[in-house]
Short mmCIF file of C-alpha atoms in Angstrom, two decimals:
data_model
loop_
_atom_site.label_atom_id
_atom_site.label_comp_id
_atom_site.label_asym_id
_atom_site.label_seq_id
_atom_site.Cartn_x
_atom_site.Cartn_y
_atom_site.Cartn_z
CA MET I 1 0.00 0.00 0.00
CA ALA I 2 1.58 3.29 -1.05
CA SER I 3 0.98 6.53 0.83
CA ARG I 4 -0.53 9.57 -0.77
CA PRO I 5 2.17 11.84 -2.23
CA PHE I 6 3.46 14.27 0.36
CA SER I 7 2.65 17.83 -0.54
CA PRO I 8 5.54 20.17 0.31
CA GLY I 9 3.05 22.88 1.20
CA ALA I 10 0.69 20.75 3.25
CA SER I 11 2.24 21.58 6.60
CA GLY I 12 3.54 25.06 5.93
CA PRO I 13 7.09 26.11 5.10
CA PRO I 14 10.01 24.12 6.55
CA ALA I 15 11.67 25.45 9.68
CA ALA I 16 14.74 27.59 9.26
CA GLY I 17 17.82 25.56 8.48
CA THR I 18 15.89 22.50 7.31
CA THR I 19 15.01 21.11 3.91
CA ARG I 20 12.18 18.98 2.62
CA PRO I 21 12.93 15.38 1.60
CA ALA I 22 13.24 14.60 -2.08
CA ALA I 23 9.98 14.60 -4.01
CA ILE I 24 8.02 11.41 -4.53
CA GLY I 25 7.69 9.90 -7.95
CA PRO I 26 6.97 8.62 -10.47
CA ALA I 27 3.27 7.74 -10.38
CA VAL I 28 2.09 4.22 -11.12
CA GLY I 29 -1.62 4.18 -11.90
CA ALA I 30 -3.42 6.07 -9.16
CA SER I 31 -0.63 5.44 -6.63
CA ALA I 32 2.84 6.89 -6.23
CA VAL I 33 6.08 4.99 -5.81
CA ILE I 34 7.90 6.28 -2.76
CA GLU I 35 11.63 5.66 -2.88
CA ASP I 36 12.62 7.41 0.35
CA TYR I 37 11.46 5.81 3.59
CA GLY I 38 12.03 9.03 5.49
CA GLN I 39 9.47 10.68 3.22
CA ILE I 40 6.84 8.12 4.23
CA VAL I 41 7.45 8.68 7.94
CA LEU I 42 7.55 12.47 7.60
CA ALA I 43 4.24 12.47 5.75
CA ALA I 44 2.64 10.48 8.59
CA LEU I 45 4.10 12.72 11.29
CA GLN I 46 2.96 15.91 9.60
CA GLY I 47 -0.75 15.28 10.00
CA GLY I 48 -1.00 12.15 7.88
CA SER I 49 -3.90 9.72 7.83
CA ALA I 50 -4.18 6.41 9.68
CA ALA I 51 -3.14 4.69 6.46
CA GLN I 52 0.00 6.81 6.29
CA ALA I 53 0.70 6.04 9.96
CA GLY I 54 0.44 2.35 9.07
CA ASP I 55 2.87 2.76 6.18
CA ALA I 56 5.28 4.62 8.45
CA THR I 57 5.06 1.86 11.06
CA GLU I 58 5.88 -0.69 8.39
CA VAL I 59 8.95 1.09 7.04
CA LEU I 60 10.28 1.77 10.54
CA SER I 61 9.93 -1.96 11.23
CA ARG I 62 11.80 -2.73 8.01
CA CYS I 63 14.62 -0.39 8.93
CA GLU I 64 15.01 -1.84 12.43
CA GLY I 65 18.10 -4.04 12.26
CA ALA I 66 18.45 -3.83 8.46
CA THR I 67 22.17 -3.02 8.69
CA GLN I 68 22.80 -5.95 11.03
CA VAL I 69 20.98 -8.32 8.68
CA ARG I 70 23.06 -7.03 5.78
CA GLU I 71 26.26 -7.72 7.74
CA THR I 72 25.05 -11.21 8.64
CA LEU I 73 24.52 -11.97 4.96
CA GLU I 74 28.24 -11.47 4.37
CA THR I 75 28.89 -14.31 6.81
CA VAL I 76 26.34 -16.43 4.98
CA ARG I 77 28.03 -15.66 1.65
CA ALA I 78 31.32 -16.99 3.02
CA ASP I 79 29.70 -20.33 3.82
CA PRO I 80 30.50 -22.79 0.98
CA LYS I 81 27.17 -24.53 1.59
CA SER I 82 25.19 -21.40 0.71
CA ASN I 83 23.62 -20.79 -2.70
CA PRO I 84 25.60 -17.89 -4.24
CA ALA I 85 22.70 -16.69 -6.39
CA ASP I 86 20.24 -16.64 -3.49
CA VAL I 87 22.69 -14.87 -1.19
CA ALA I 88 23.54 -12.31 -3.87
CA HIS I 89 19.84 -11.60 -4.37
CA ALA I 90 19.31 -11.15 -0.63
CA ILE I 91 22.33 -8.86 -0.33
CA ALA I 92 21.08 -6.69 -3.19
CA HIS I 93 17.67 -6.51 -1.51
CA PHE I 94 19.12 -5.39 1.82
CA ASP I 95 21.56 -2.99 0.15
CA ASP I 96 18.51 -1.27 -1.32
CA ARG I 97 16.72 -1.33 2.02
CA VAL I 98 19.69 0.13 3.91
CA ARG I 99 19.97 2.88 1.30
CA ARG I 100 16.30 3.77 1.62
CA CYS I 101 16.53 3.74 5.42
CA GLN I 102 19.36 6.30 5.54
CA SER I 103 16.84 9.14 5.82
CA ILE I 104 15.27 7.65 8.97
CA THR I 105 16.33 9.75 11.97
CA ASP I 106 16.39 8.87 15.66
CA GLU I 107 13.47 11.26 16.17
CA MET I 108 11.44 9.32 13.61
CA ARG I 109 12.29 5.99 15.25
CA ALA I 110 11.08 7.37 18.60
CA GLN I 111 7.60 7.88 17.07
CA ARG I 112 7.15 4.26 16.05
CA LEU I 113 4.81 3.31 18.88
CA PRO I 114 2.54 6.39 18.58
CA LEU I 115 2.34 5.82 14.82
CA ALA I 116 1.45 2.15 15.27
CA GLU I 117 -1.20 3.03 17.83
CA ARG I 118 -2.74 5.68 15.57
CA ALA I 119 -2.84 3.23 12.67
CA LEU I 120 -4.41 0.51 14.81
CA ARG I 121 -7.04 2.84 16.25
CA GLY I 122 -7.81 3.94 12.70
CA GLY I 123 -8.56 0.37 11.65
CA GLU I 124 -5.49 -0.08 9.49
CA ARG I 125 -4.41 -3.59 8.61
CA GLY I 126 -0.87 -4.95 8.67
CA VAL I 127 0.27 -3.22 11.87
CA SER I 128 -1.09 -5.44 14.66
CA MET I 129 1.99 -7.62 15.04
CA ALA I 130 4.34 -4.63 14.99
CA TYR I 131 2.27 -2.91 17.68
CA PHE I 132 2.12 -6.06 19.83
CA ARG I 133 5.92 -6.29 19.79
CA LEU I 134 6.34 -2.58 20.49
CA VAL I 135 4.30 -2.84 23.71
CA ASP I 136 6.38 -5.85 24.73
CA PHE I 137 3.36 -8.17 24.33
CA ASP I 138 1.45 -6.38 27.11
CA PRO I 139 -0.93 -3.79 25.60
CA PRO I 140 -2.62 -1.25 27.88
CA GLN I 141 -6.24 -1.97 28.67
CA ASP I 142 -7.65 0.67 26.33
CA MET I 143 -5.71 -0.79 23.38
CA ARG I 144 -6.73 -4.41 23.81
CA ALA I 145 -9.94 -4.12 21.81
CA PRO I 146 -8.28 -2.27 18.88
CA LEU I 147 -5.41 -4.77 18.94
CA LEU I 148 -7.81 -7.72 18.93
CA GLU I 149 -9.71 -6.27 15.98
CA GLY I 150 -6.43 -5.57 14.20
CA LEU I 151 -5.16 -9.12 14.70
CA ARG I 152 -8.44 -10.63 13.53
CA GLY I 153 -8.55 -8.31 10.53
CA ASP I 154 -4.99 -9.21 9.58
CA VAL I 155 -5.87 -12.90 9.68
CA ARG I 156 -8.84 -12.26 7.39
CA ALA I 157 -6.50 -10.34 5.09
CA GLY I 158 -4.31 -13.44 4.76
CA ASP I 159 -1.61 -13.01 7.41
CA ARG I 160 -1.07 -16.30 9.23
CA PHE I 161 1.21 -15.03 12.01
CA PRO I 162 -1.46 -13.22 14.08
CA THR I 163 -3.11 -16.60 14.57
CA LEU I 164 -0.20 -17.44 16.90
CA VAL I 165 -1.06 -14.45 19.11
CA LEU I 166 -4.79 -15.13 19.01
CA ALA I 167 -4.18 -18.77 19.92
CA THR I 168 -2.00 -18.01 22.93
CA ARG I 169 -3.13 -14.57 24.12
CA GLY I 170 -6.56 -14.17 22.55
CA GLU I 171 -8.52 -14.66 25.76
CA ASP I 172 -6.47 -11.92 27.44
CA LEU I 173 -7.57 -9.62 24.62
CA GLY I 174 -11.25 -10.55 24.81
CA LEU I 175 -11.80 -13.78 22.86
CA SER I 176 -14.07 -16.46 24.24
CA PRO I 177 -12.45 -19.83 25.05
CA VAL I 178 -14.15 -21.34 21.99
CA GLU I 179 -12.79 -18.60 19.73
CA ALA I 180 -9.32 -18.96 21.20
CA ARG I 181 -9.36 -22.70 20.54
CA ALA I 182 -10.56 -22.09 16.97
CA TYR I 183 -7.56 -19.82 16.37
CA ALA I 184 -5.28 -22.42 17.99
CA LEU I 185 -6.53 -25.00 15.48
CA LEU I 186 -6.13 -22.49 12.65
CA ALA I 187 -2.58 -21.62 13.76
CA GLU I 188 -1.66 -25.30 13.59
CA ASP I 189 -3.20 -25.62 10.13
CA LEU I 190 -1.44 -22.56 8.73
CA ASN I 191 1.96 -22.94 10.39
CA PRO I 192 2.84 -26.66 10.17
CA GLN I 193 6.52 -25.86 9.85
CA LEU I 194 6.43 -24.03 13.20
CA ILE I 195 3.80 -25.88 15.22
CA ALA I 196 3.41 -29.60 15.75
CA PRO I 197 -0.19 -30.85 15.47
CA GLY I 198 -1.97 -30.39 18.77
CA LYS I 199 0.75 -28.22 20.31
CA PHE I 200 -1.53 -25.21 20.75
CA SER I 201 -4.99 -26.76 20.76
CA ARG I 202 -4.10 -29.32 23.42
CA ASN I 203 -2.74 -26.55 25.60
CA ARG I 204 -6.07 -24.71 25.58
CA GLU I 205 -7.16 -26.48 28.79
CA GLN I 206 -9.62 -28.65 26.92
CA GLU I 207 -11.30 -29.75 30.14
CA ARG I 208 -12.96 -26.33 30.24
CA LEU I 209 -14.75 -27.02 26.97
CA THR I 210 -17.63 -29.40 26.47
CA ASP I 211 -17.78 -31.74 23.49
CA ALA I 212 -20.28 -29.36 21.90
CA GLN I 213 -17.90 -26.45 22.39
CA LEU I 214 -15.02 -28.43 20.89
CA ARG I 215 -17.13 -29.12 17.82
CA GLN I 216 -18.12 -25.47 17.67
CA ALA I 217 -14.44 -24.45 17.79
CA ALA I 218 -13.61 -26.84 14.95
CA GLU I 219 -16.45 -25.41 12.84
CA LEU I 220 -15.37 -21.87 13.69
CA LYS I 221 -11.82 -22.66 12.60
CA GLU I 222 -13.12 -23.72 9.19
CA GLN I 223 -15.11 -20.48 8.97
CA TYR I 224 -12.03 -18.39 9.79
CA LYS I 225 -10.07 -20.31 7.17
CA ARG I 226 -12.72 -19.70 4.50
CA GLU I 227 -12.75 -15.99 5.31
CA MET I 228 -9.01 -15.65 4.77
CA LYS I 229 -7.70 -14.17 1.57
CA ARG I 230 -4.62 -15.59 -0.14
CA PRO I 231 -1.98 -15.92 2.61
CA ARG I 232 0.40 -12.99 2.85
CA THR I 233 2.27 -11.04 5.50
CA GLY I 234 2.80 -7.34 6.15
CA ARG I 235 1.77 -4.24 4.22
CA ARG I 236 2.68 -3.26 0.69
CA VAL I 237 4.54 0.01 0.90
CA GLY I 238 6.37 1.62 -1.99
CA ARG I 239 7.94 -0.48 -4.69
CA SER I 240 10.03 -2.96 -2.69
CA GLY I 241 12.18 -3.32 0.38
#
């Protein structure tokens, strides 16, 4: 998802001694390709919409640790067991990401949590997992309902990873035991490489649920699965990175 182009005049003239980021361009259809991550964050901070706050949260997440990942790839490249073509592709990808992250300042990074919260309260998708990590997996009471809705919405949009949170912490956020078990079953279905069959669902204290409730949870899991779009993760911001 690309942000609306940032209008240099939208927030008044720049302060003395400062300059605006480079202009956004070129347009692709009705959207604009944004090359500079700092531009995305600045647009969100200068009165941007919830969607722009979501885009800013995403790019700040991408920039977190990008340099360290790039350095790690050099170690991988030195491993004779690695695939040179795959490693070269990954290095090129992170070289581009590091370049685009150069405009991210410490002040921008400090606004990551407020931006994520604004996006989540505004109903934006693709930010629930970033917000959950930013609050160290312990959201304040007034954010539990928006976080729950965000996680559920991200699952419907095709992101399988929020099912892990809903399976393990869903009741803390407001799910019923039956709903939590349904997400536990769904998490096992969607993440077989991470979760052994029964690992989550058997840990849902099944003795609390009647046979009828267990059947209801299984039916609900199938409903959640049908509602999901093609599996994906994250937001689509800019062209790549």
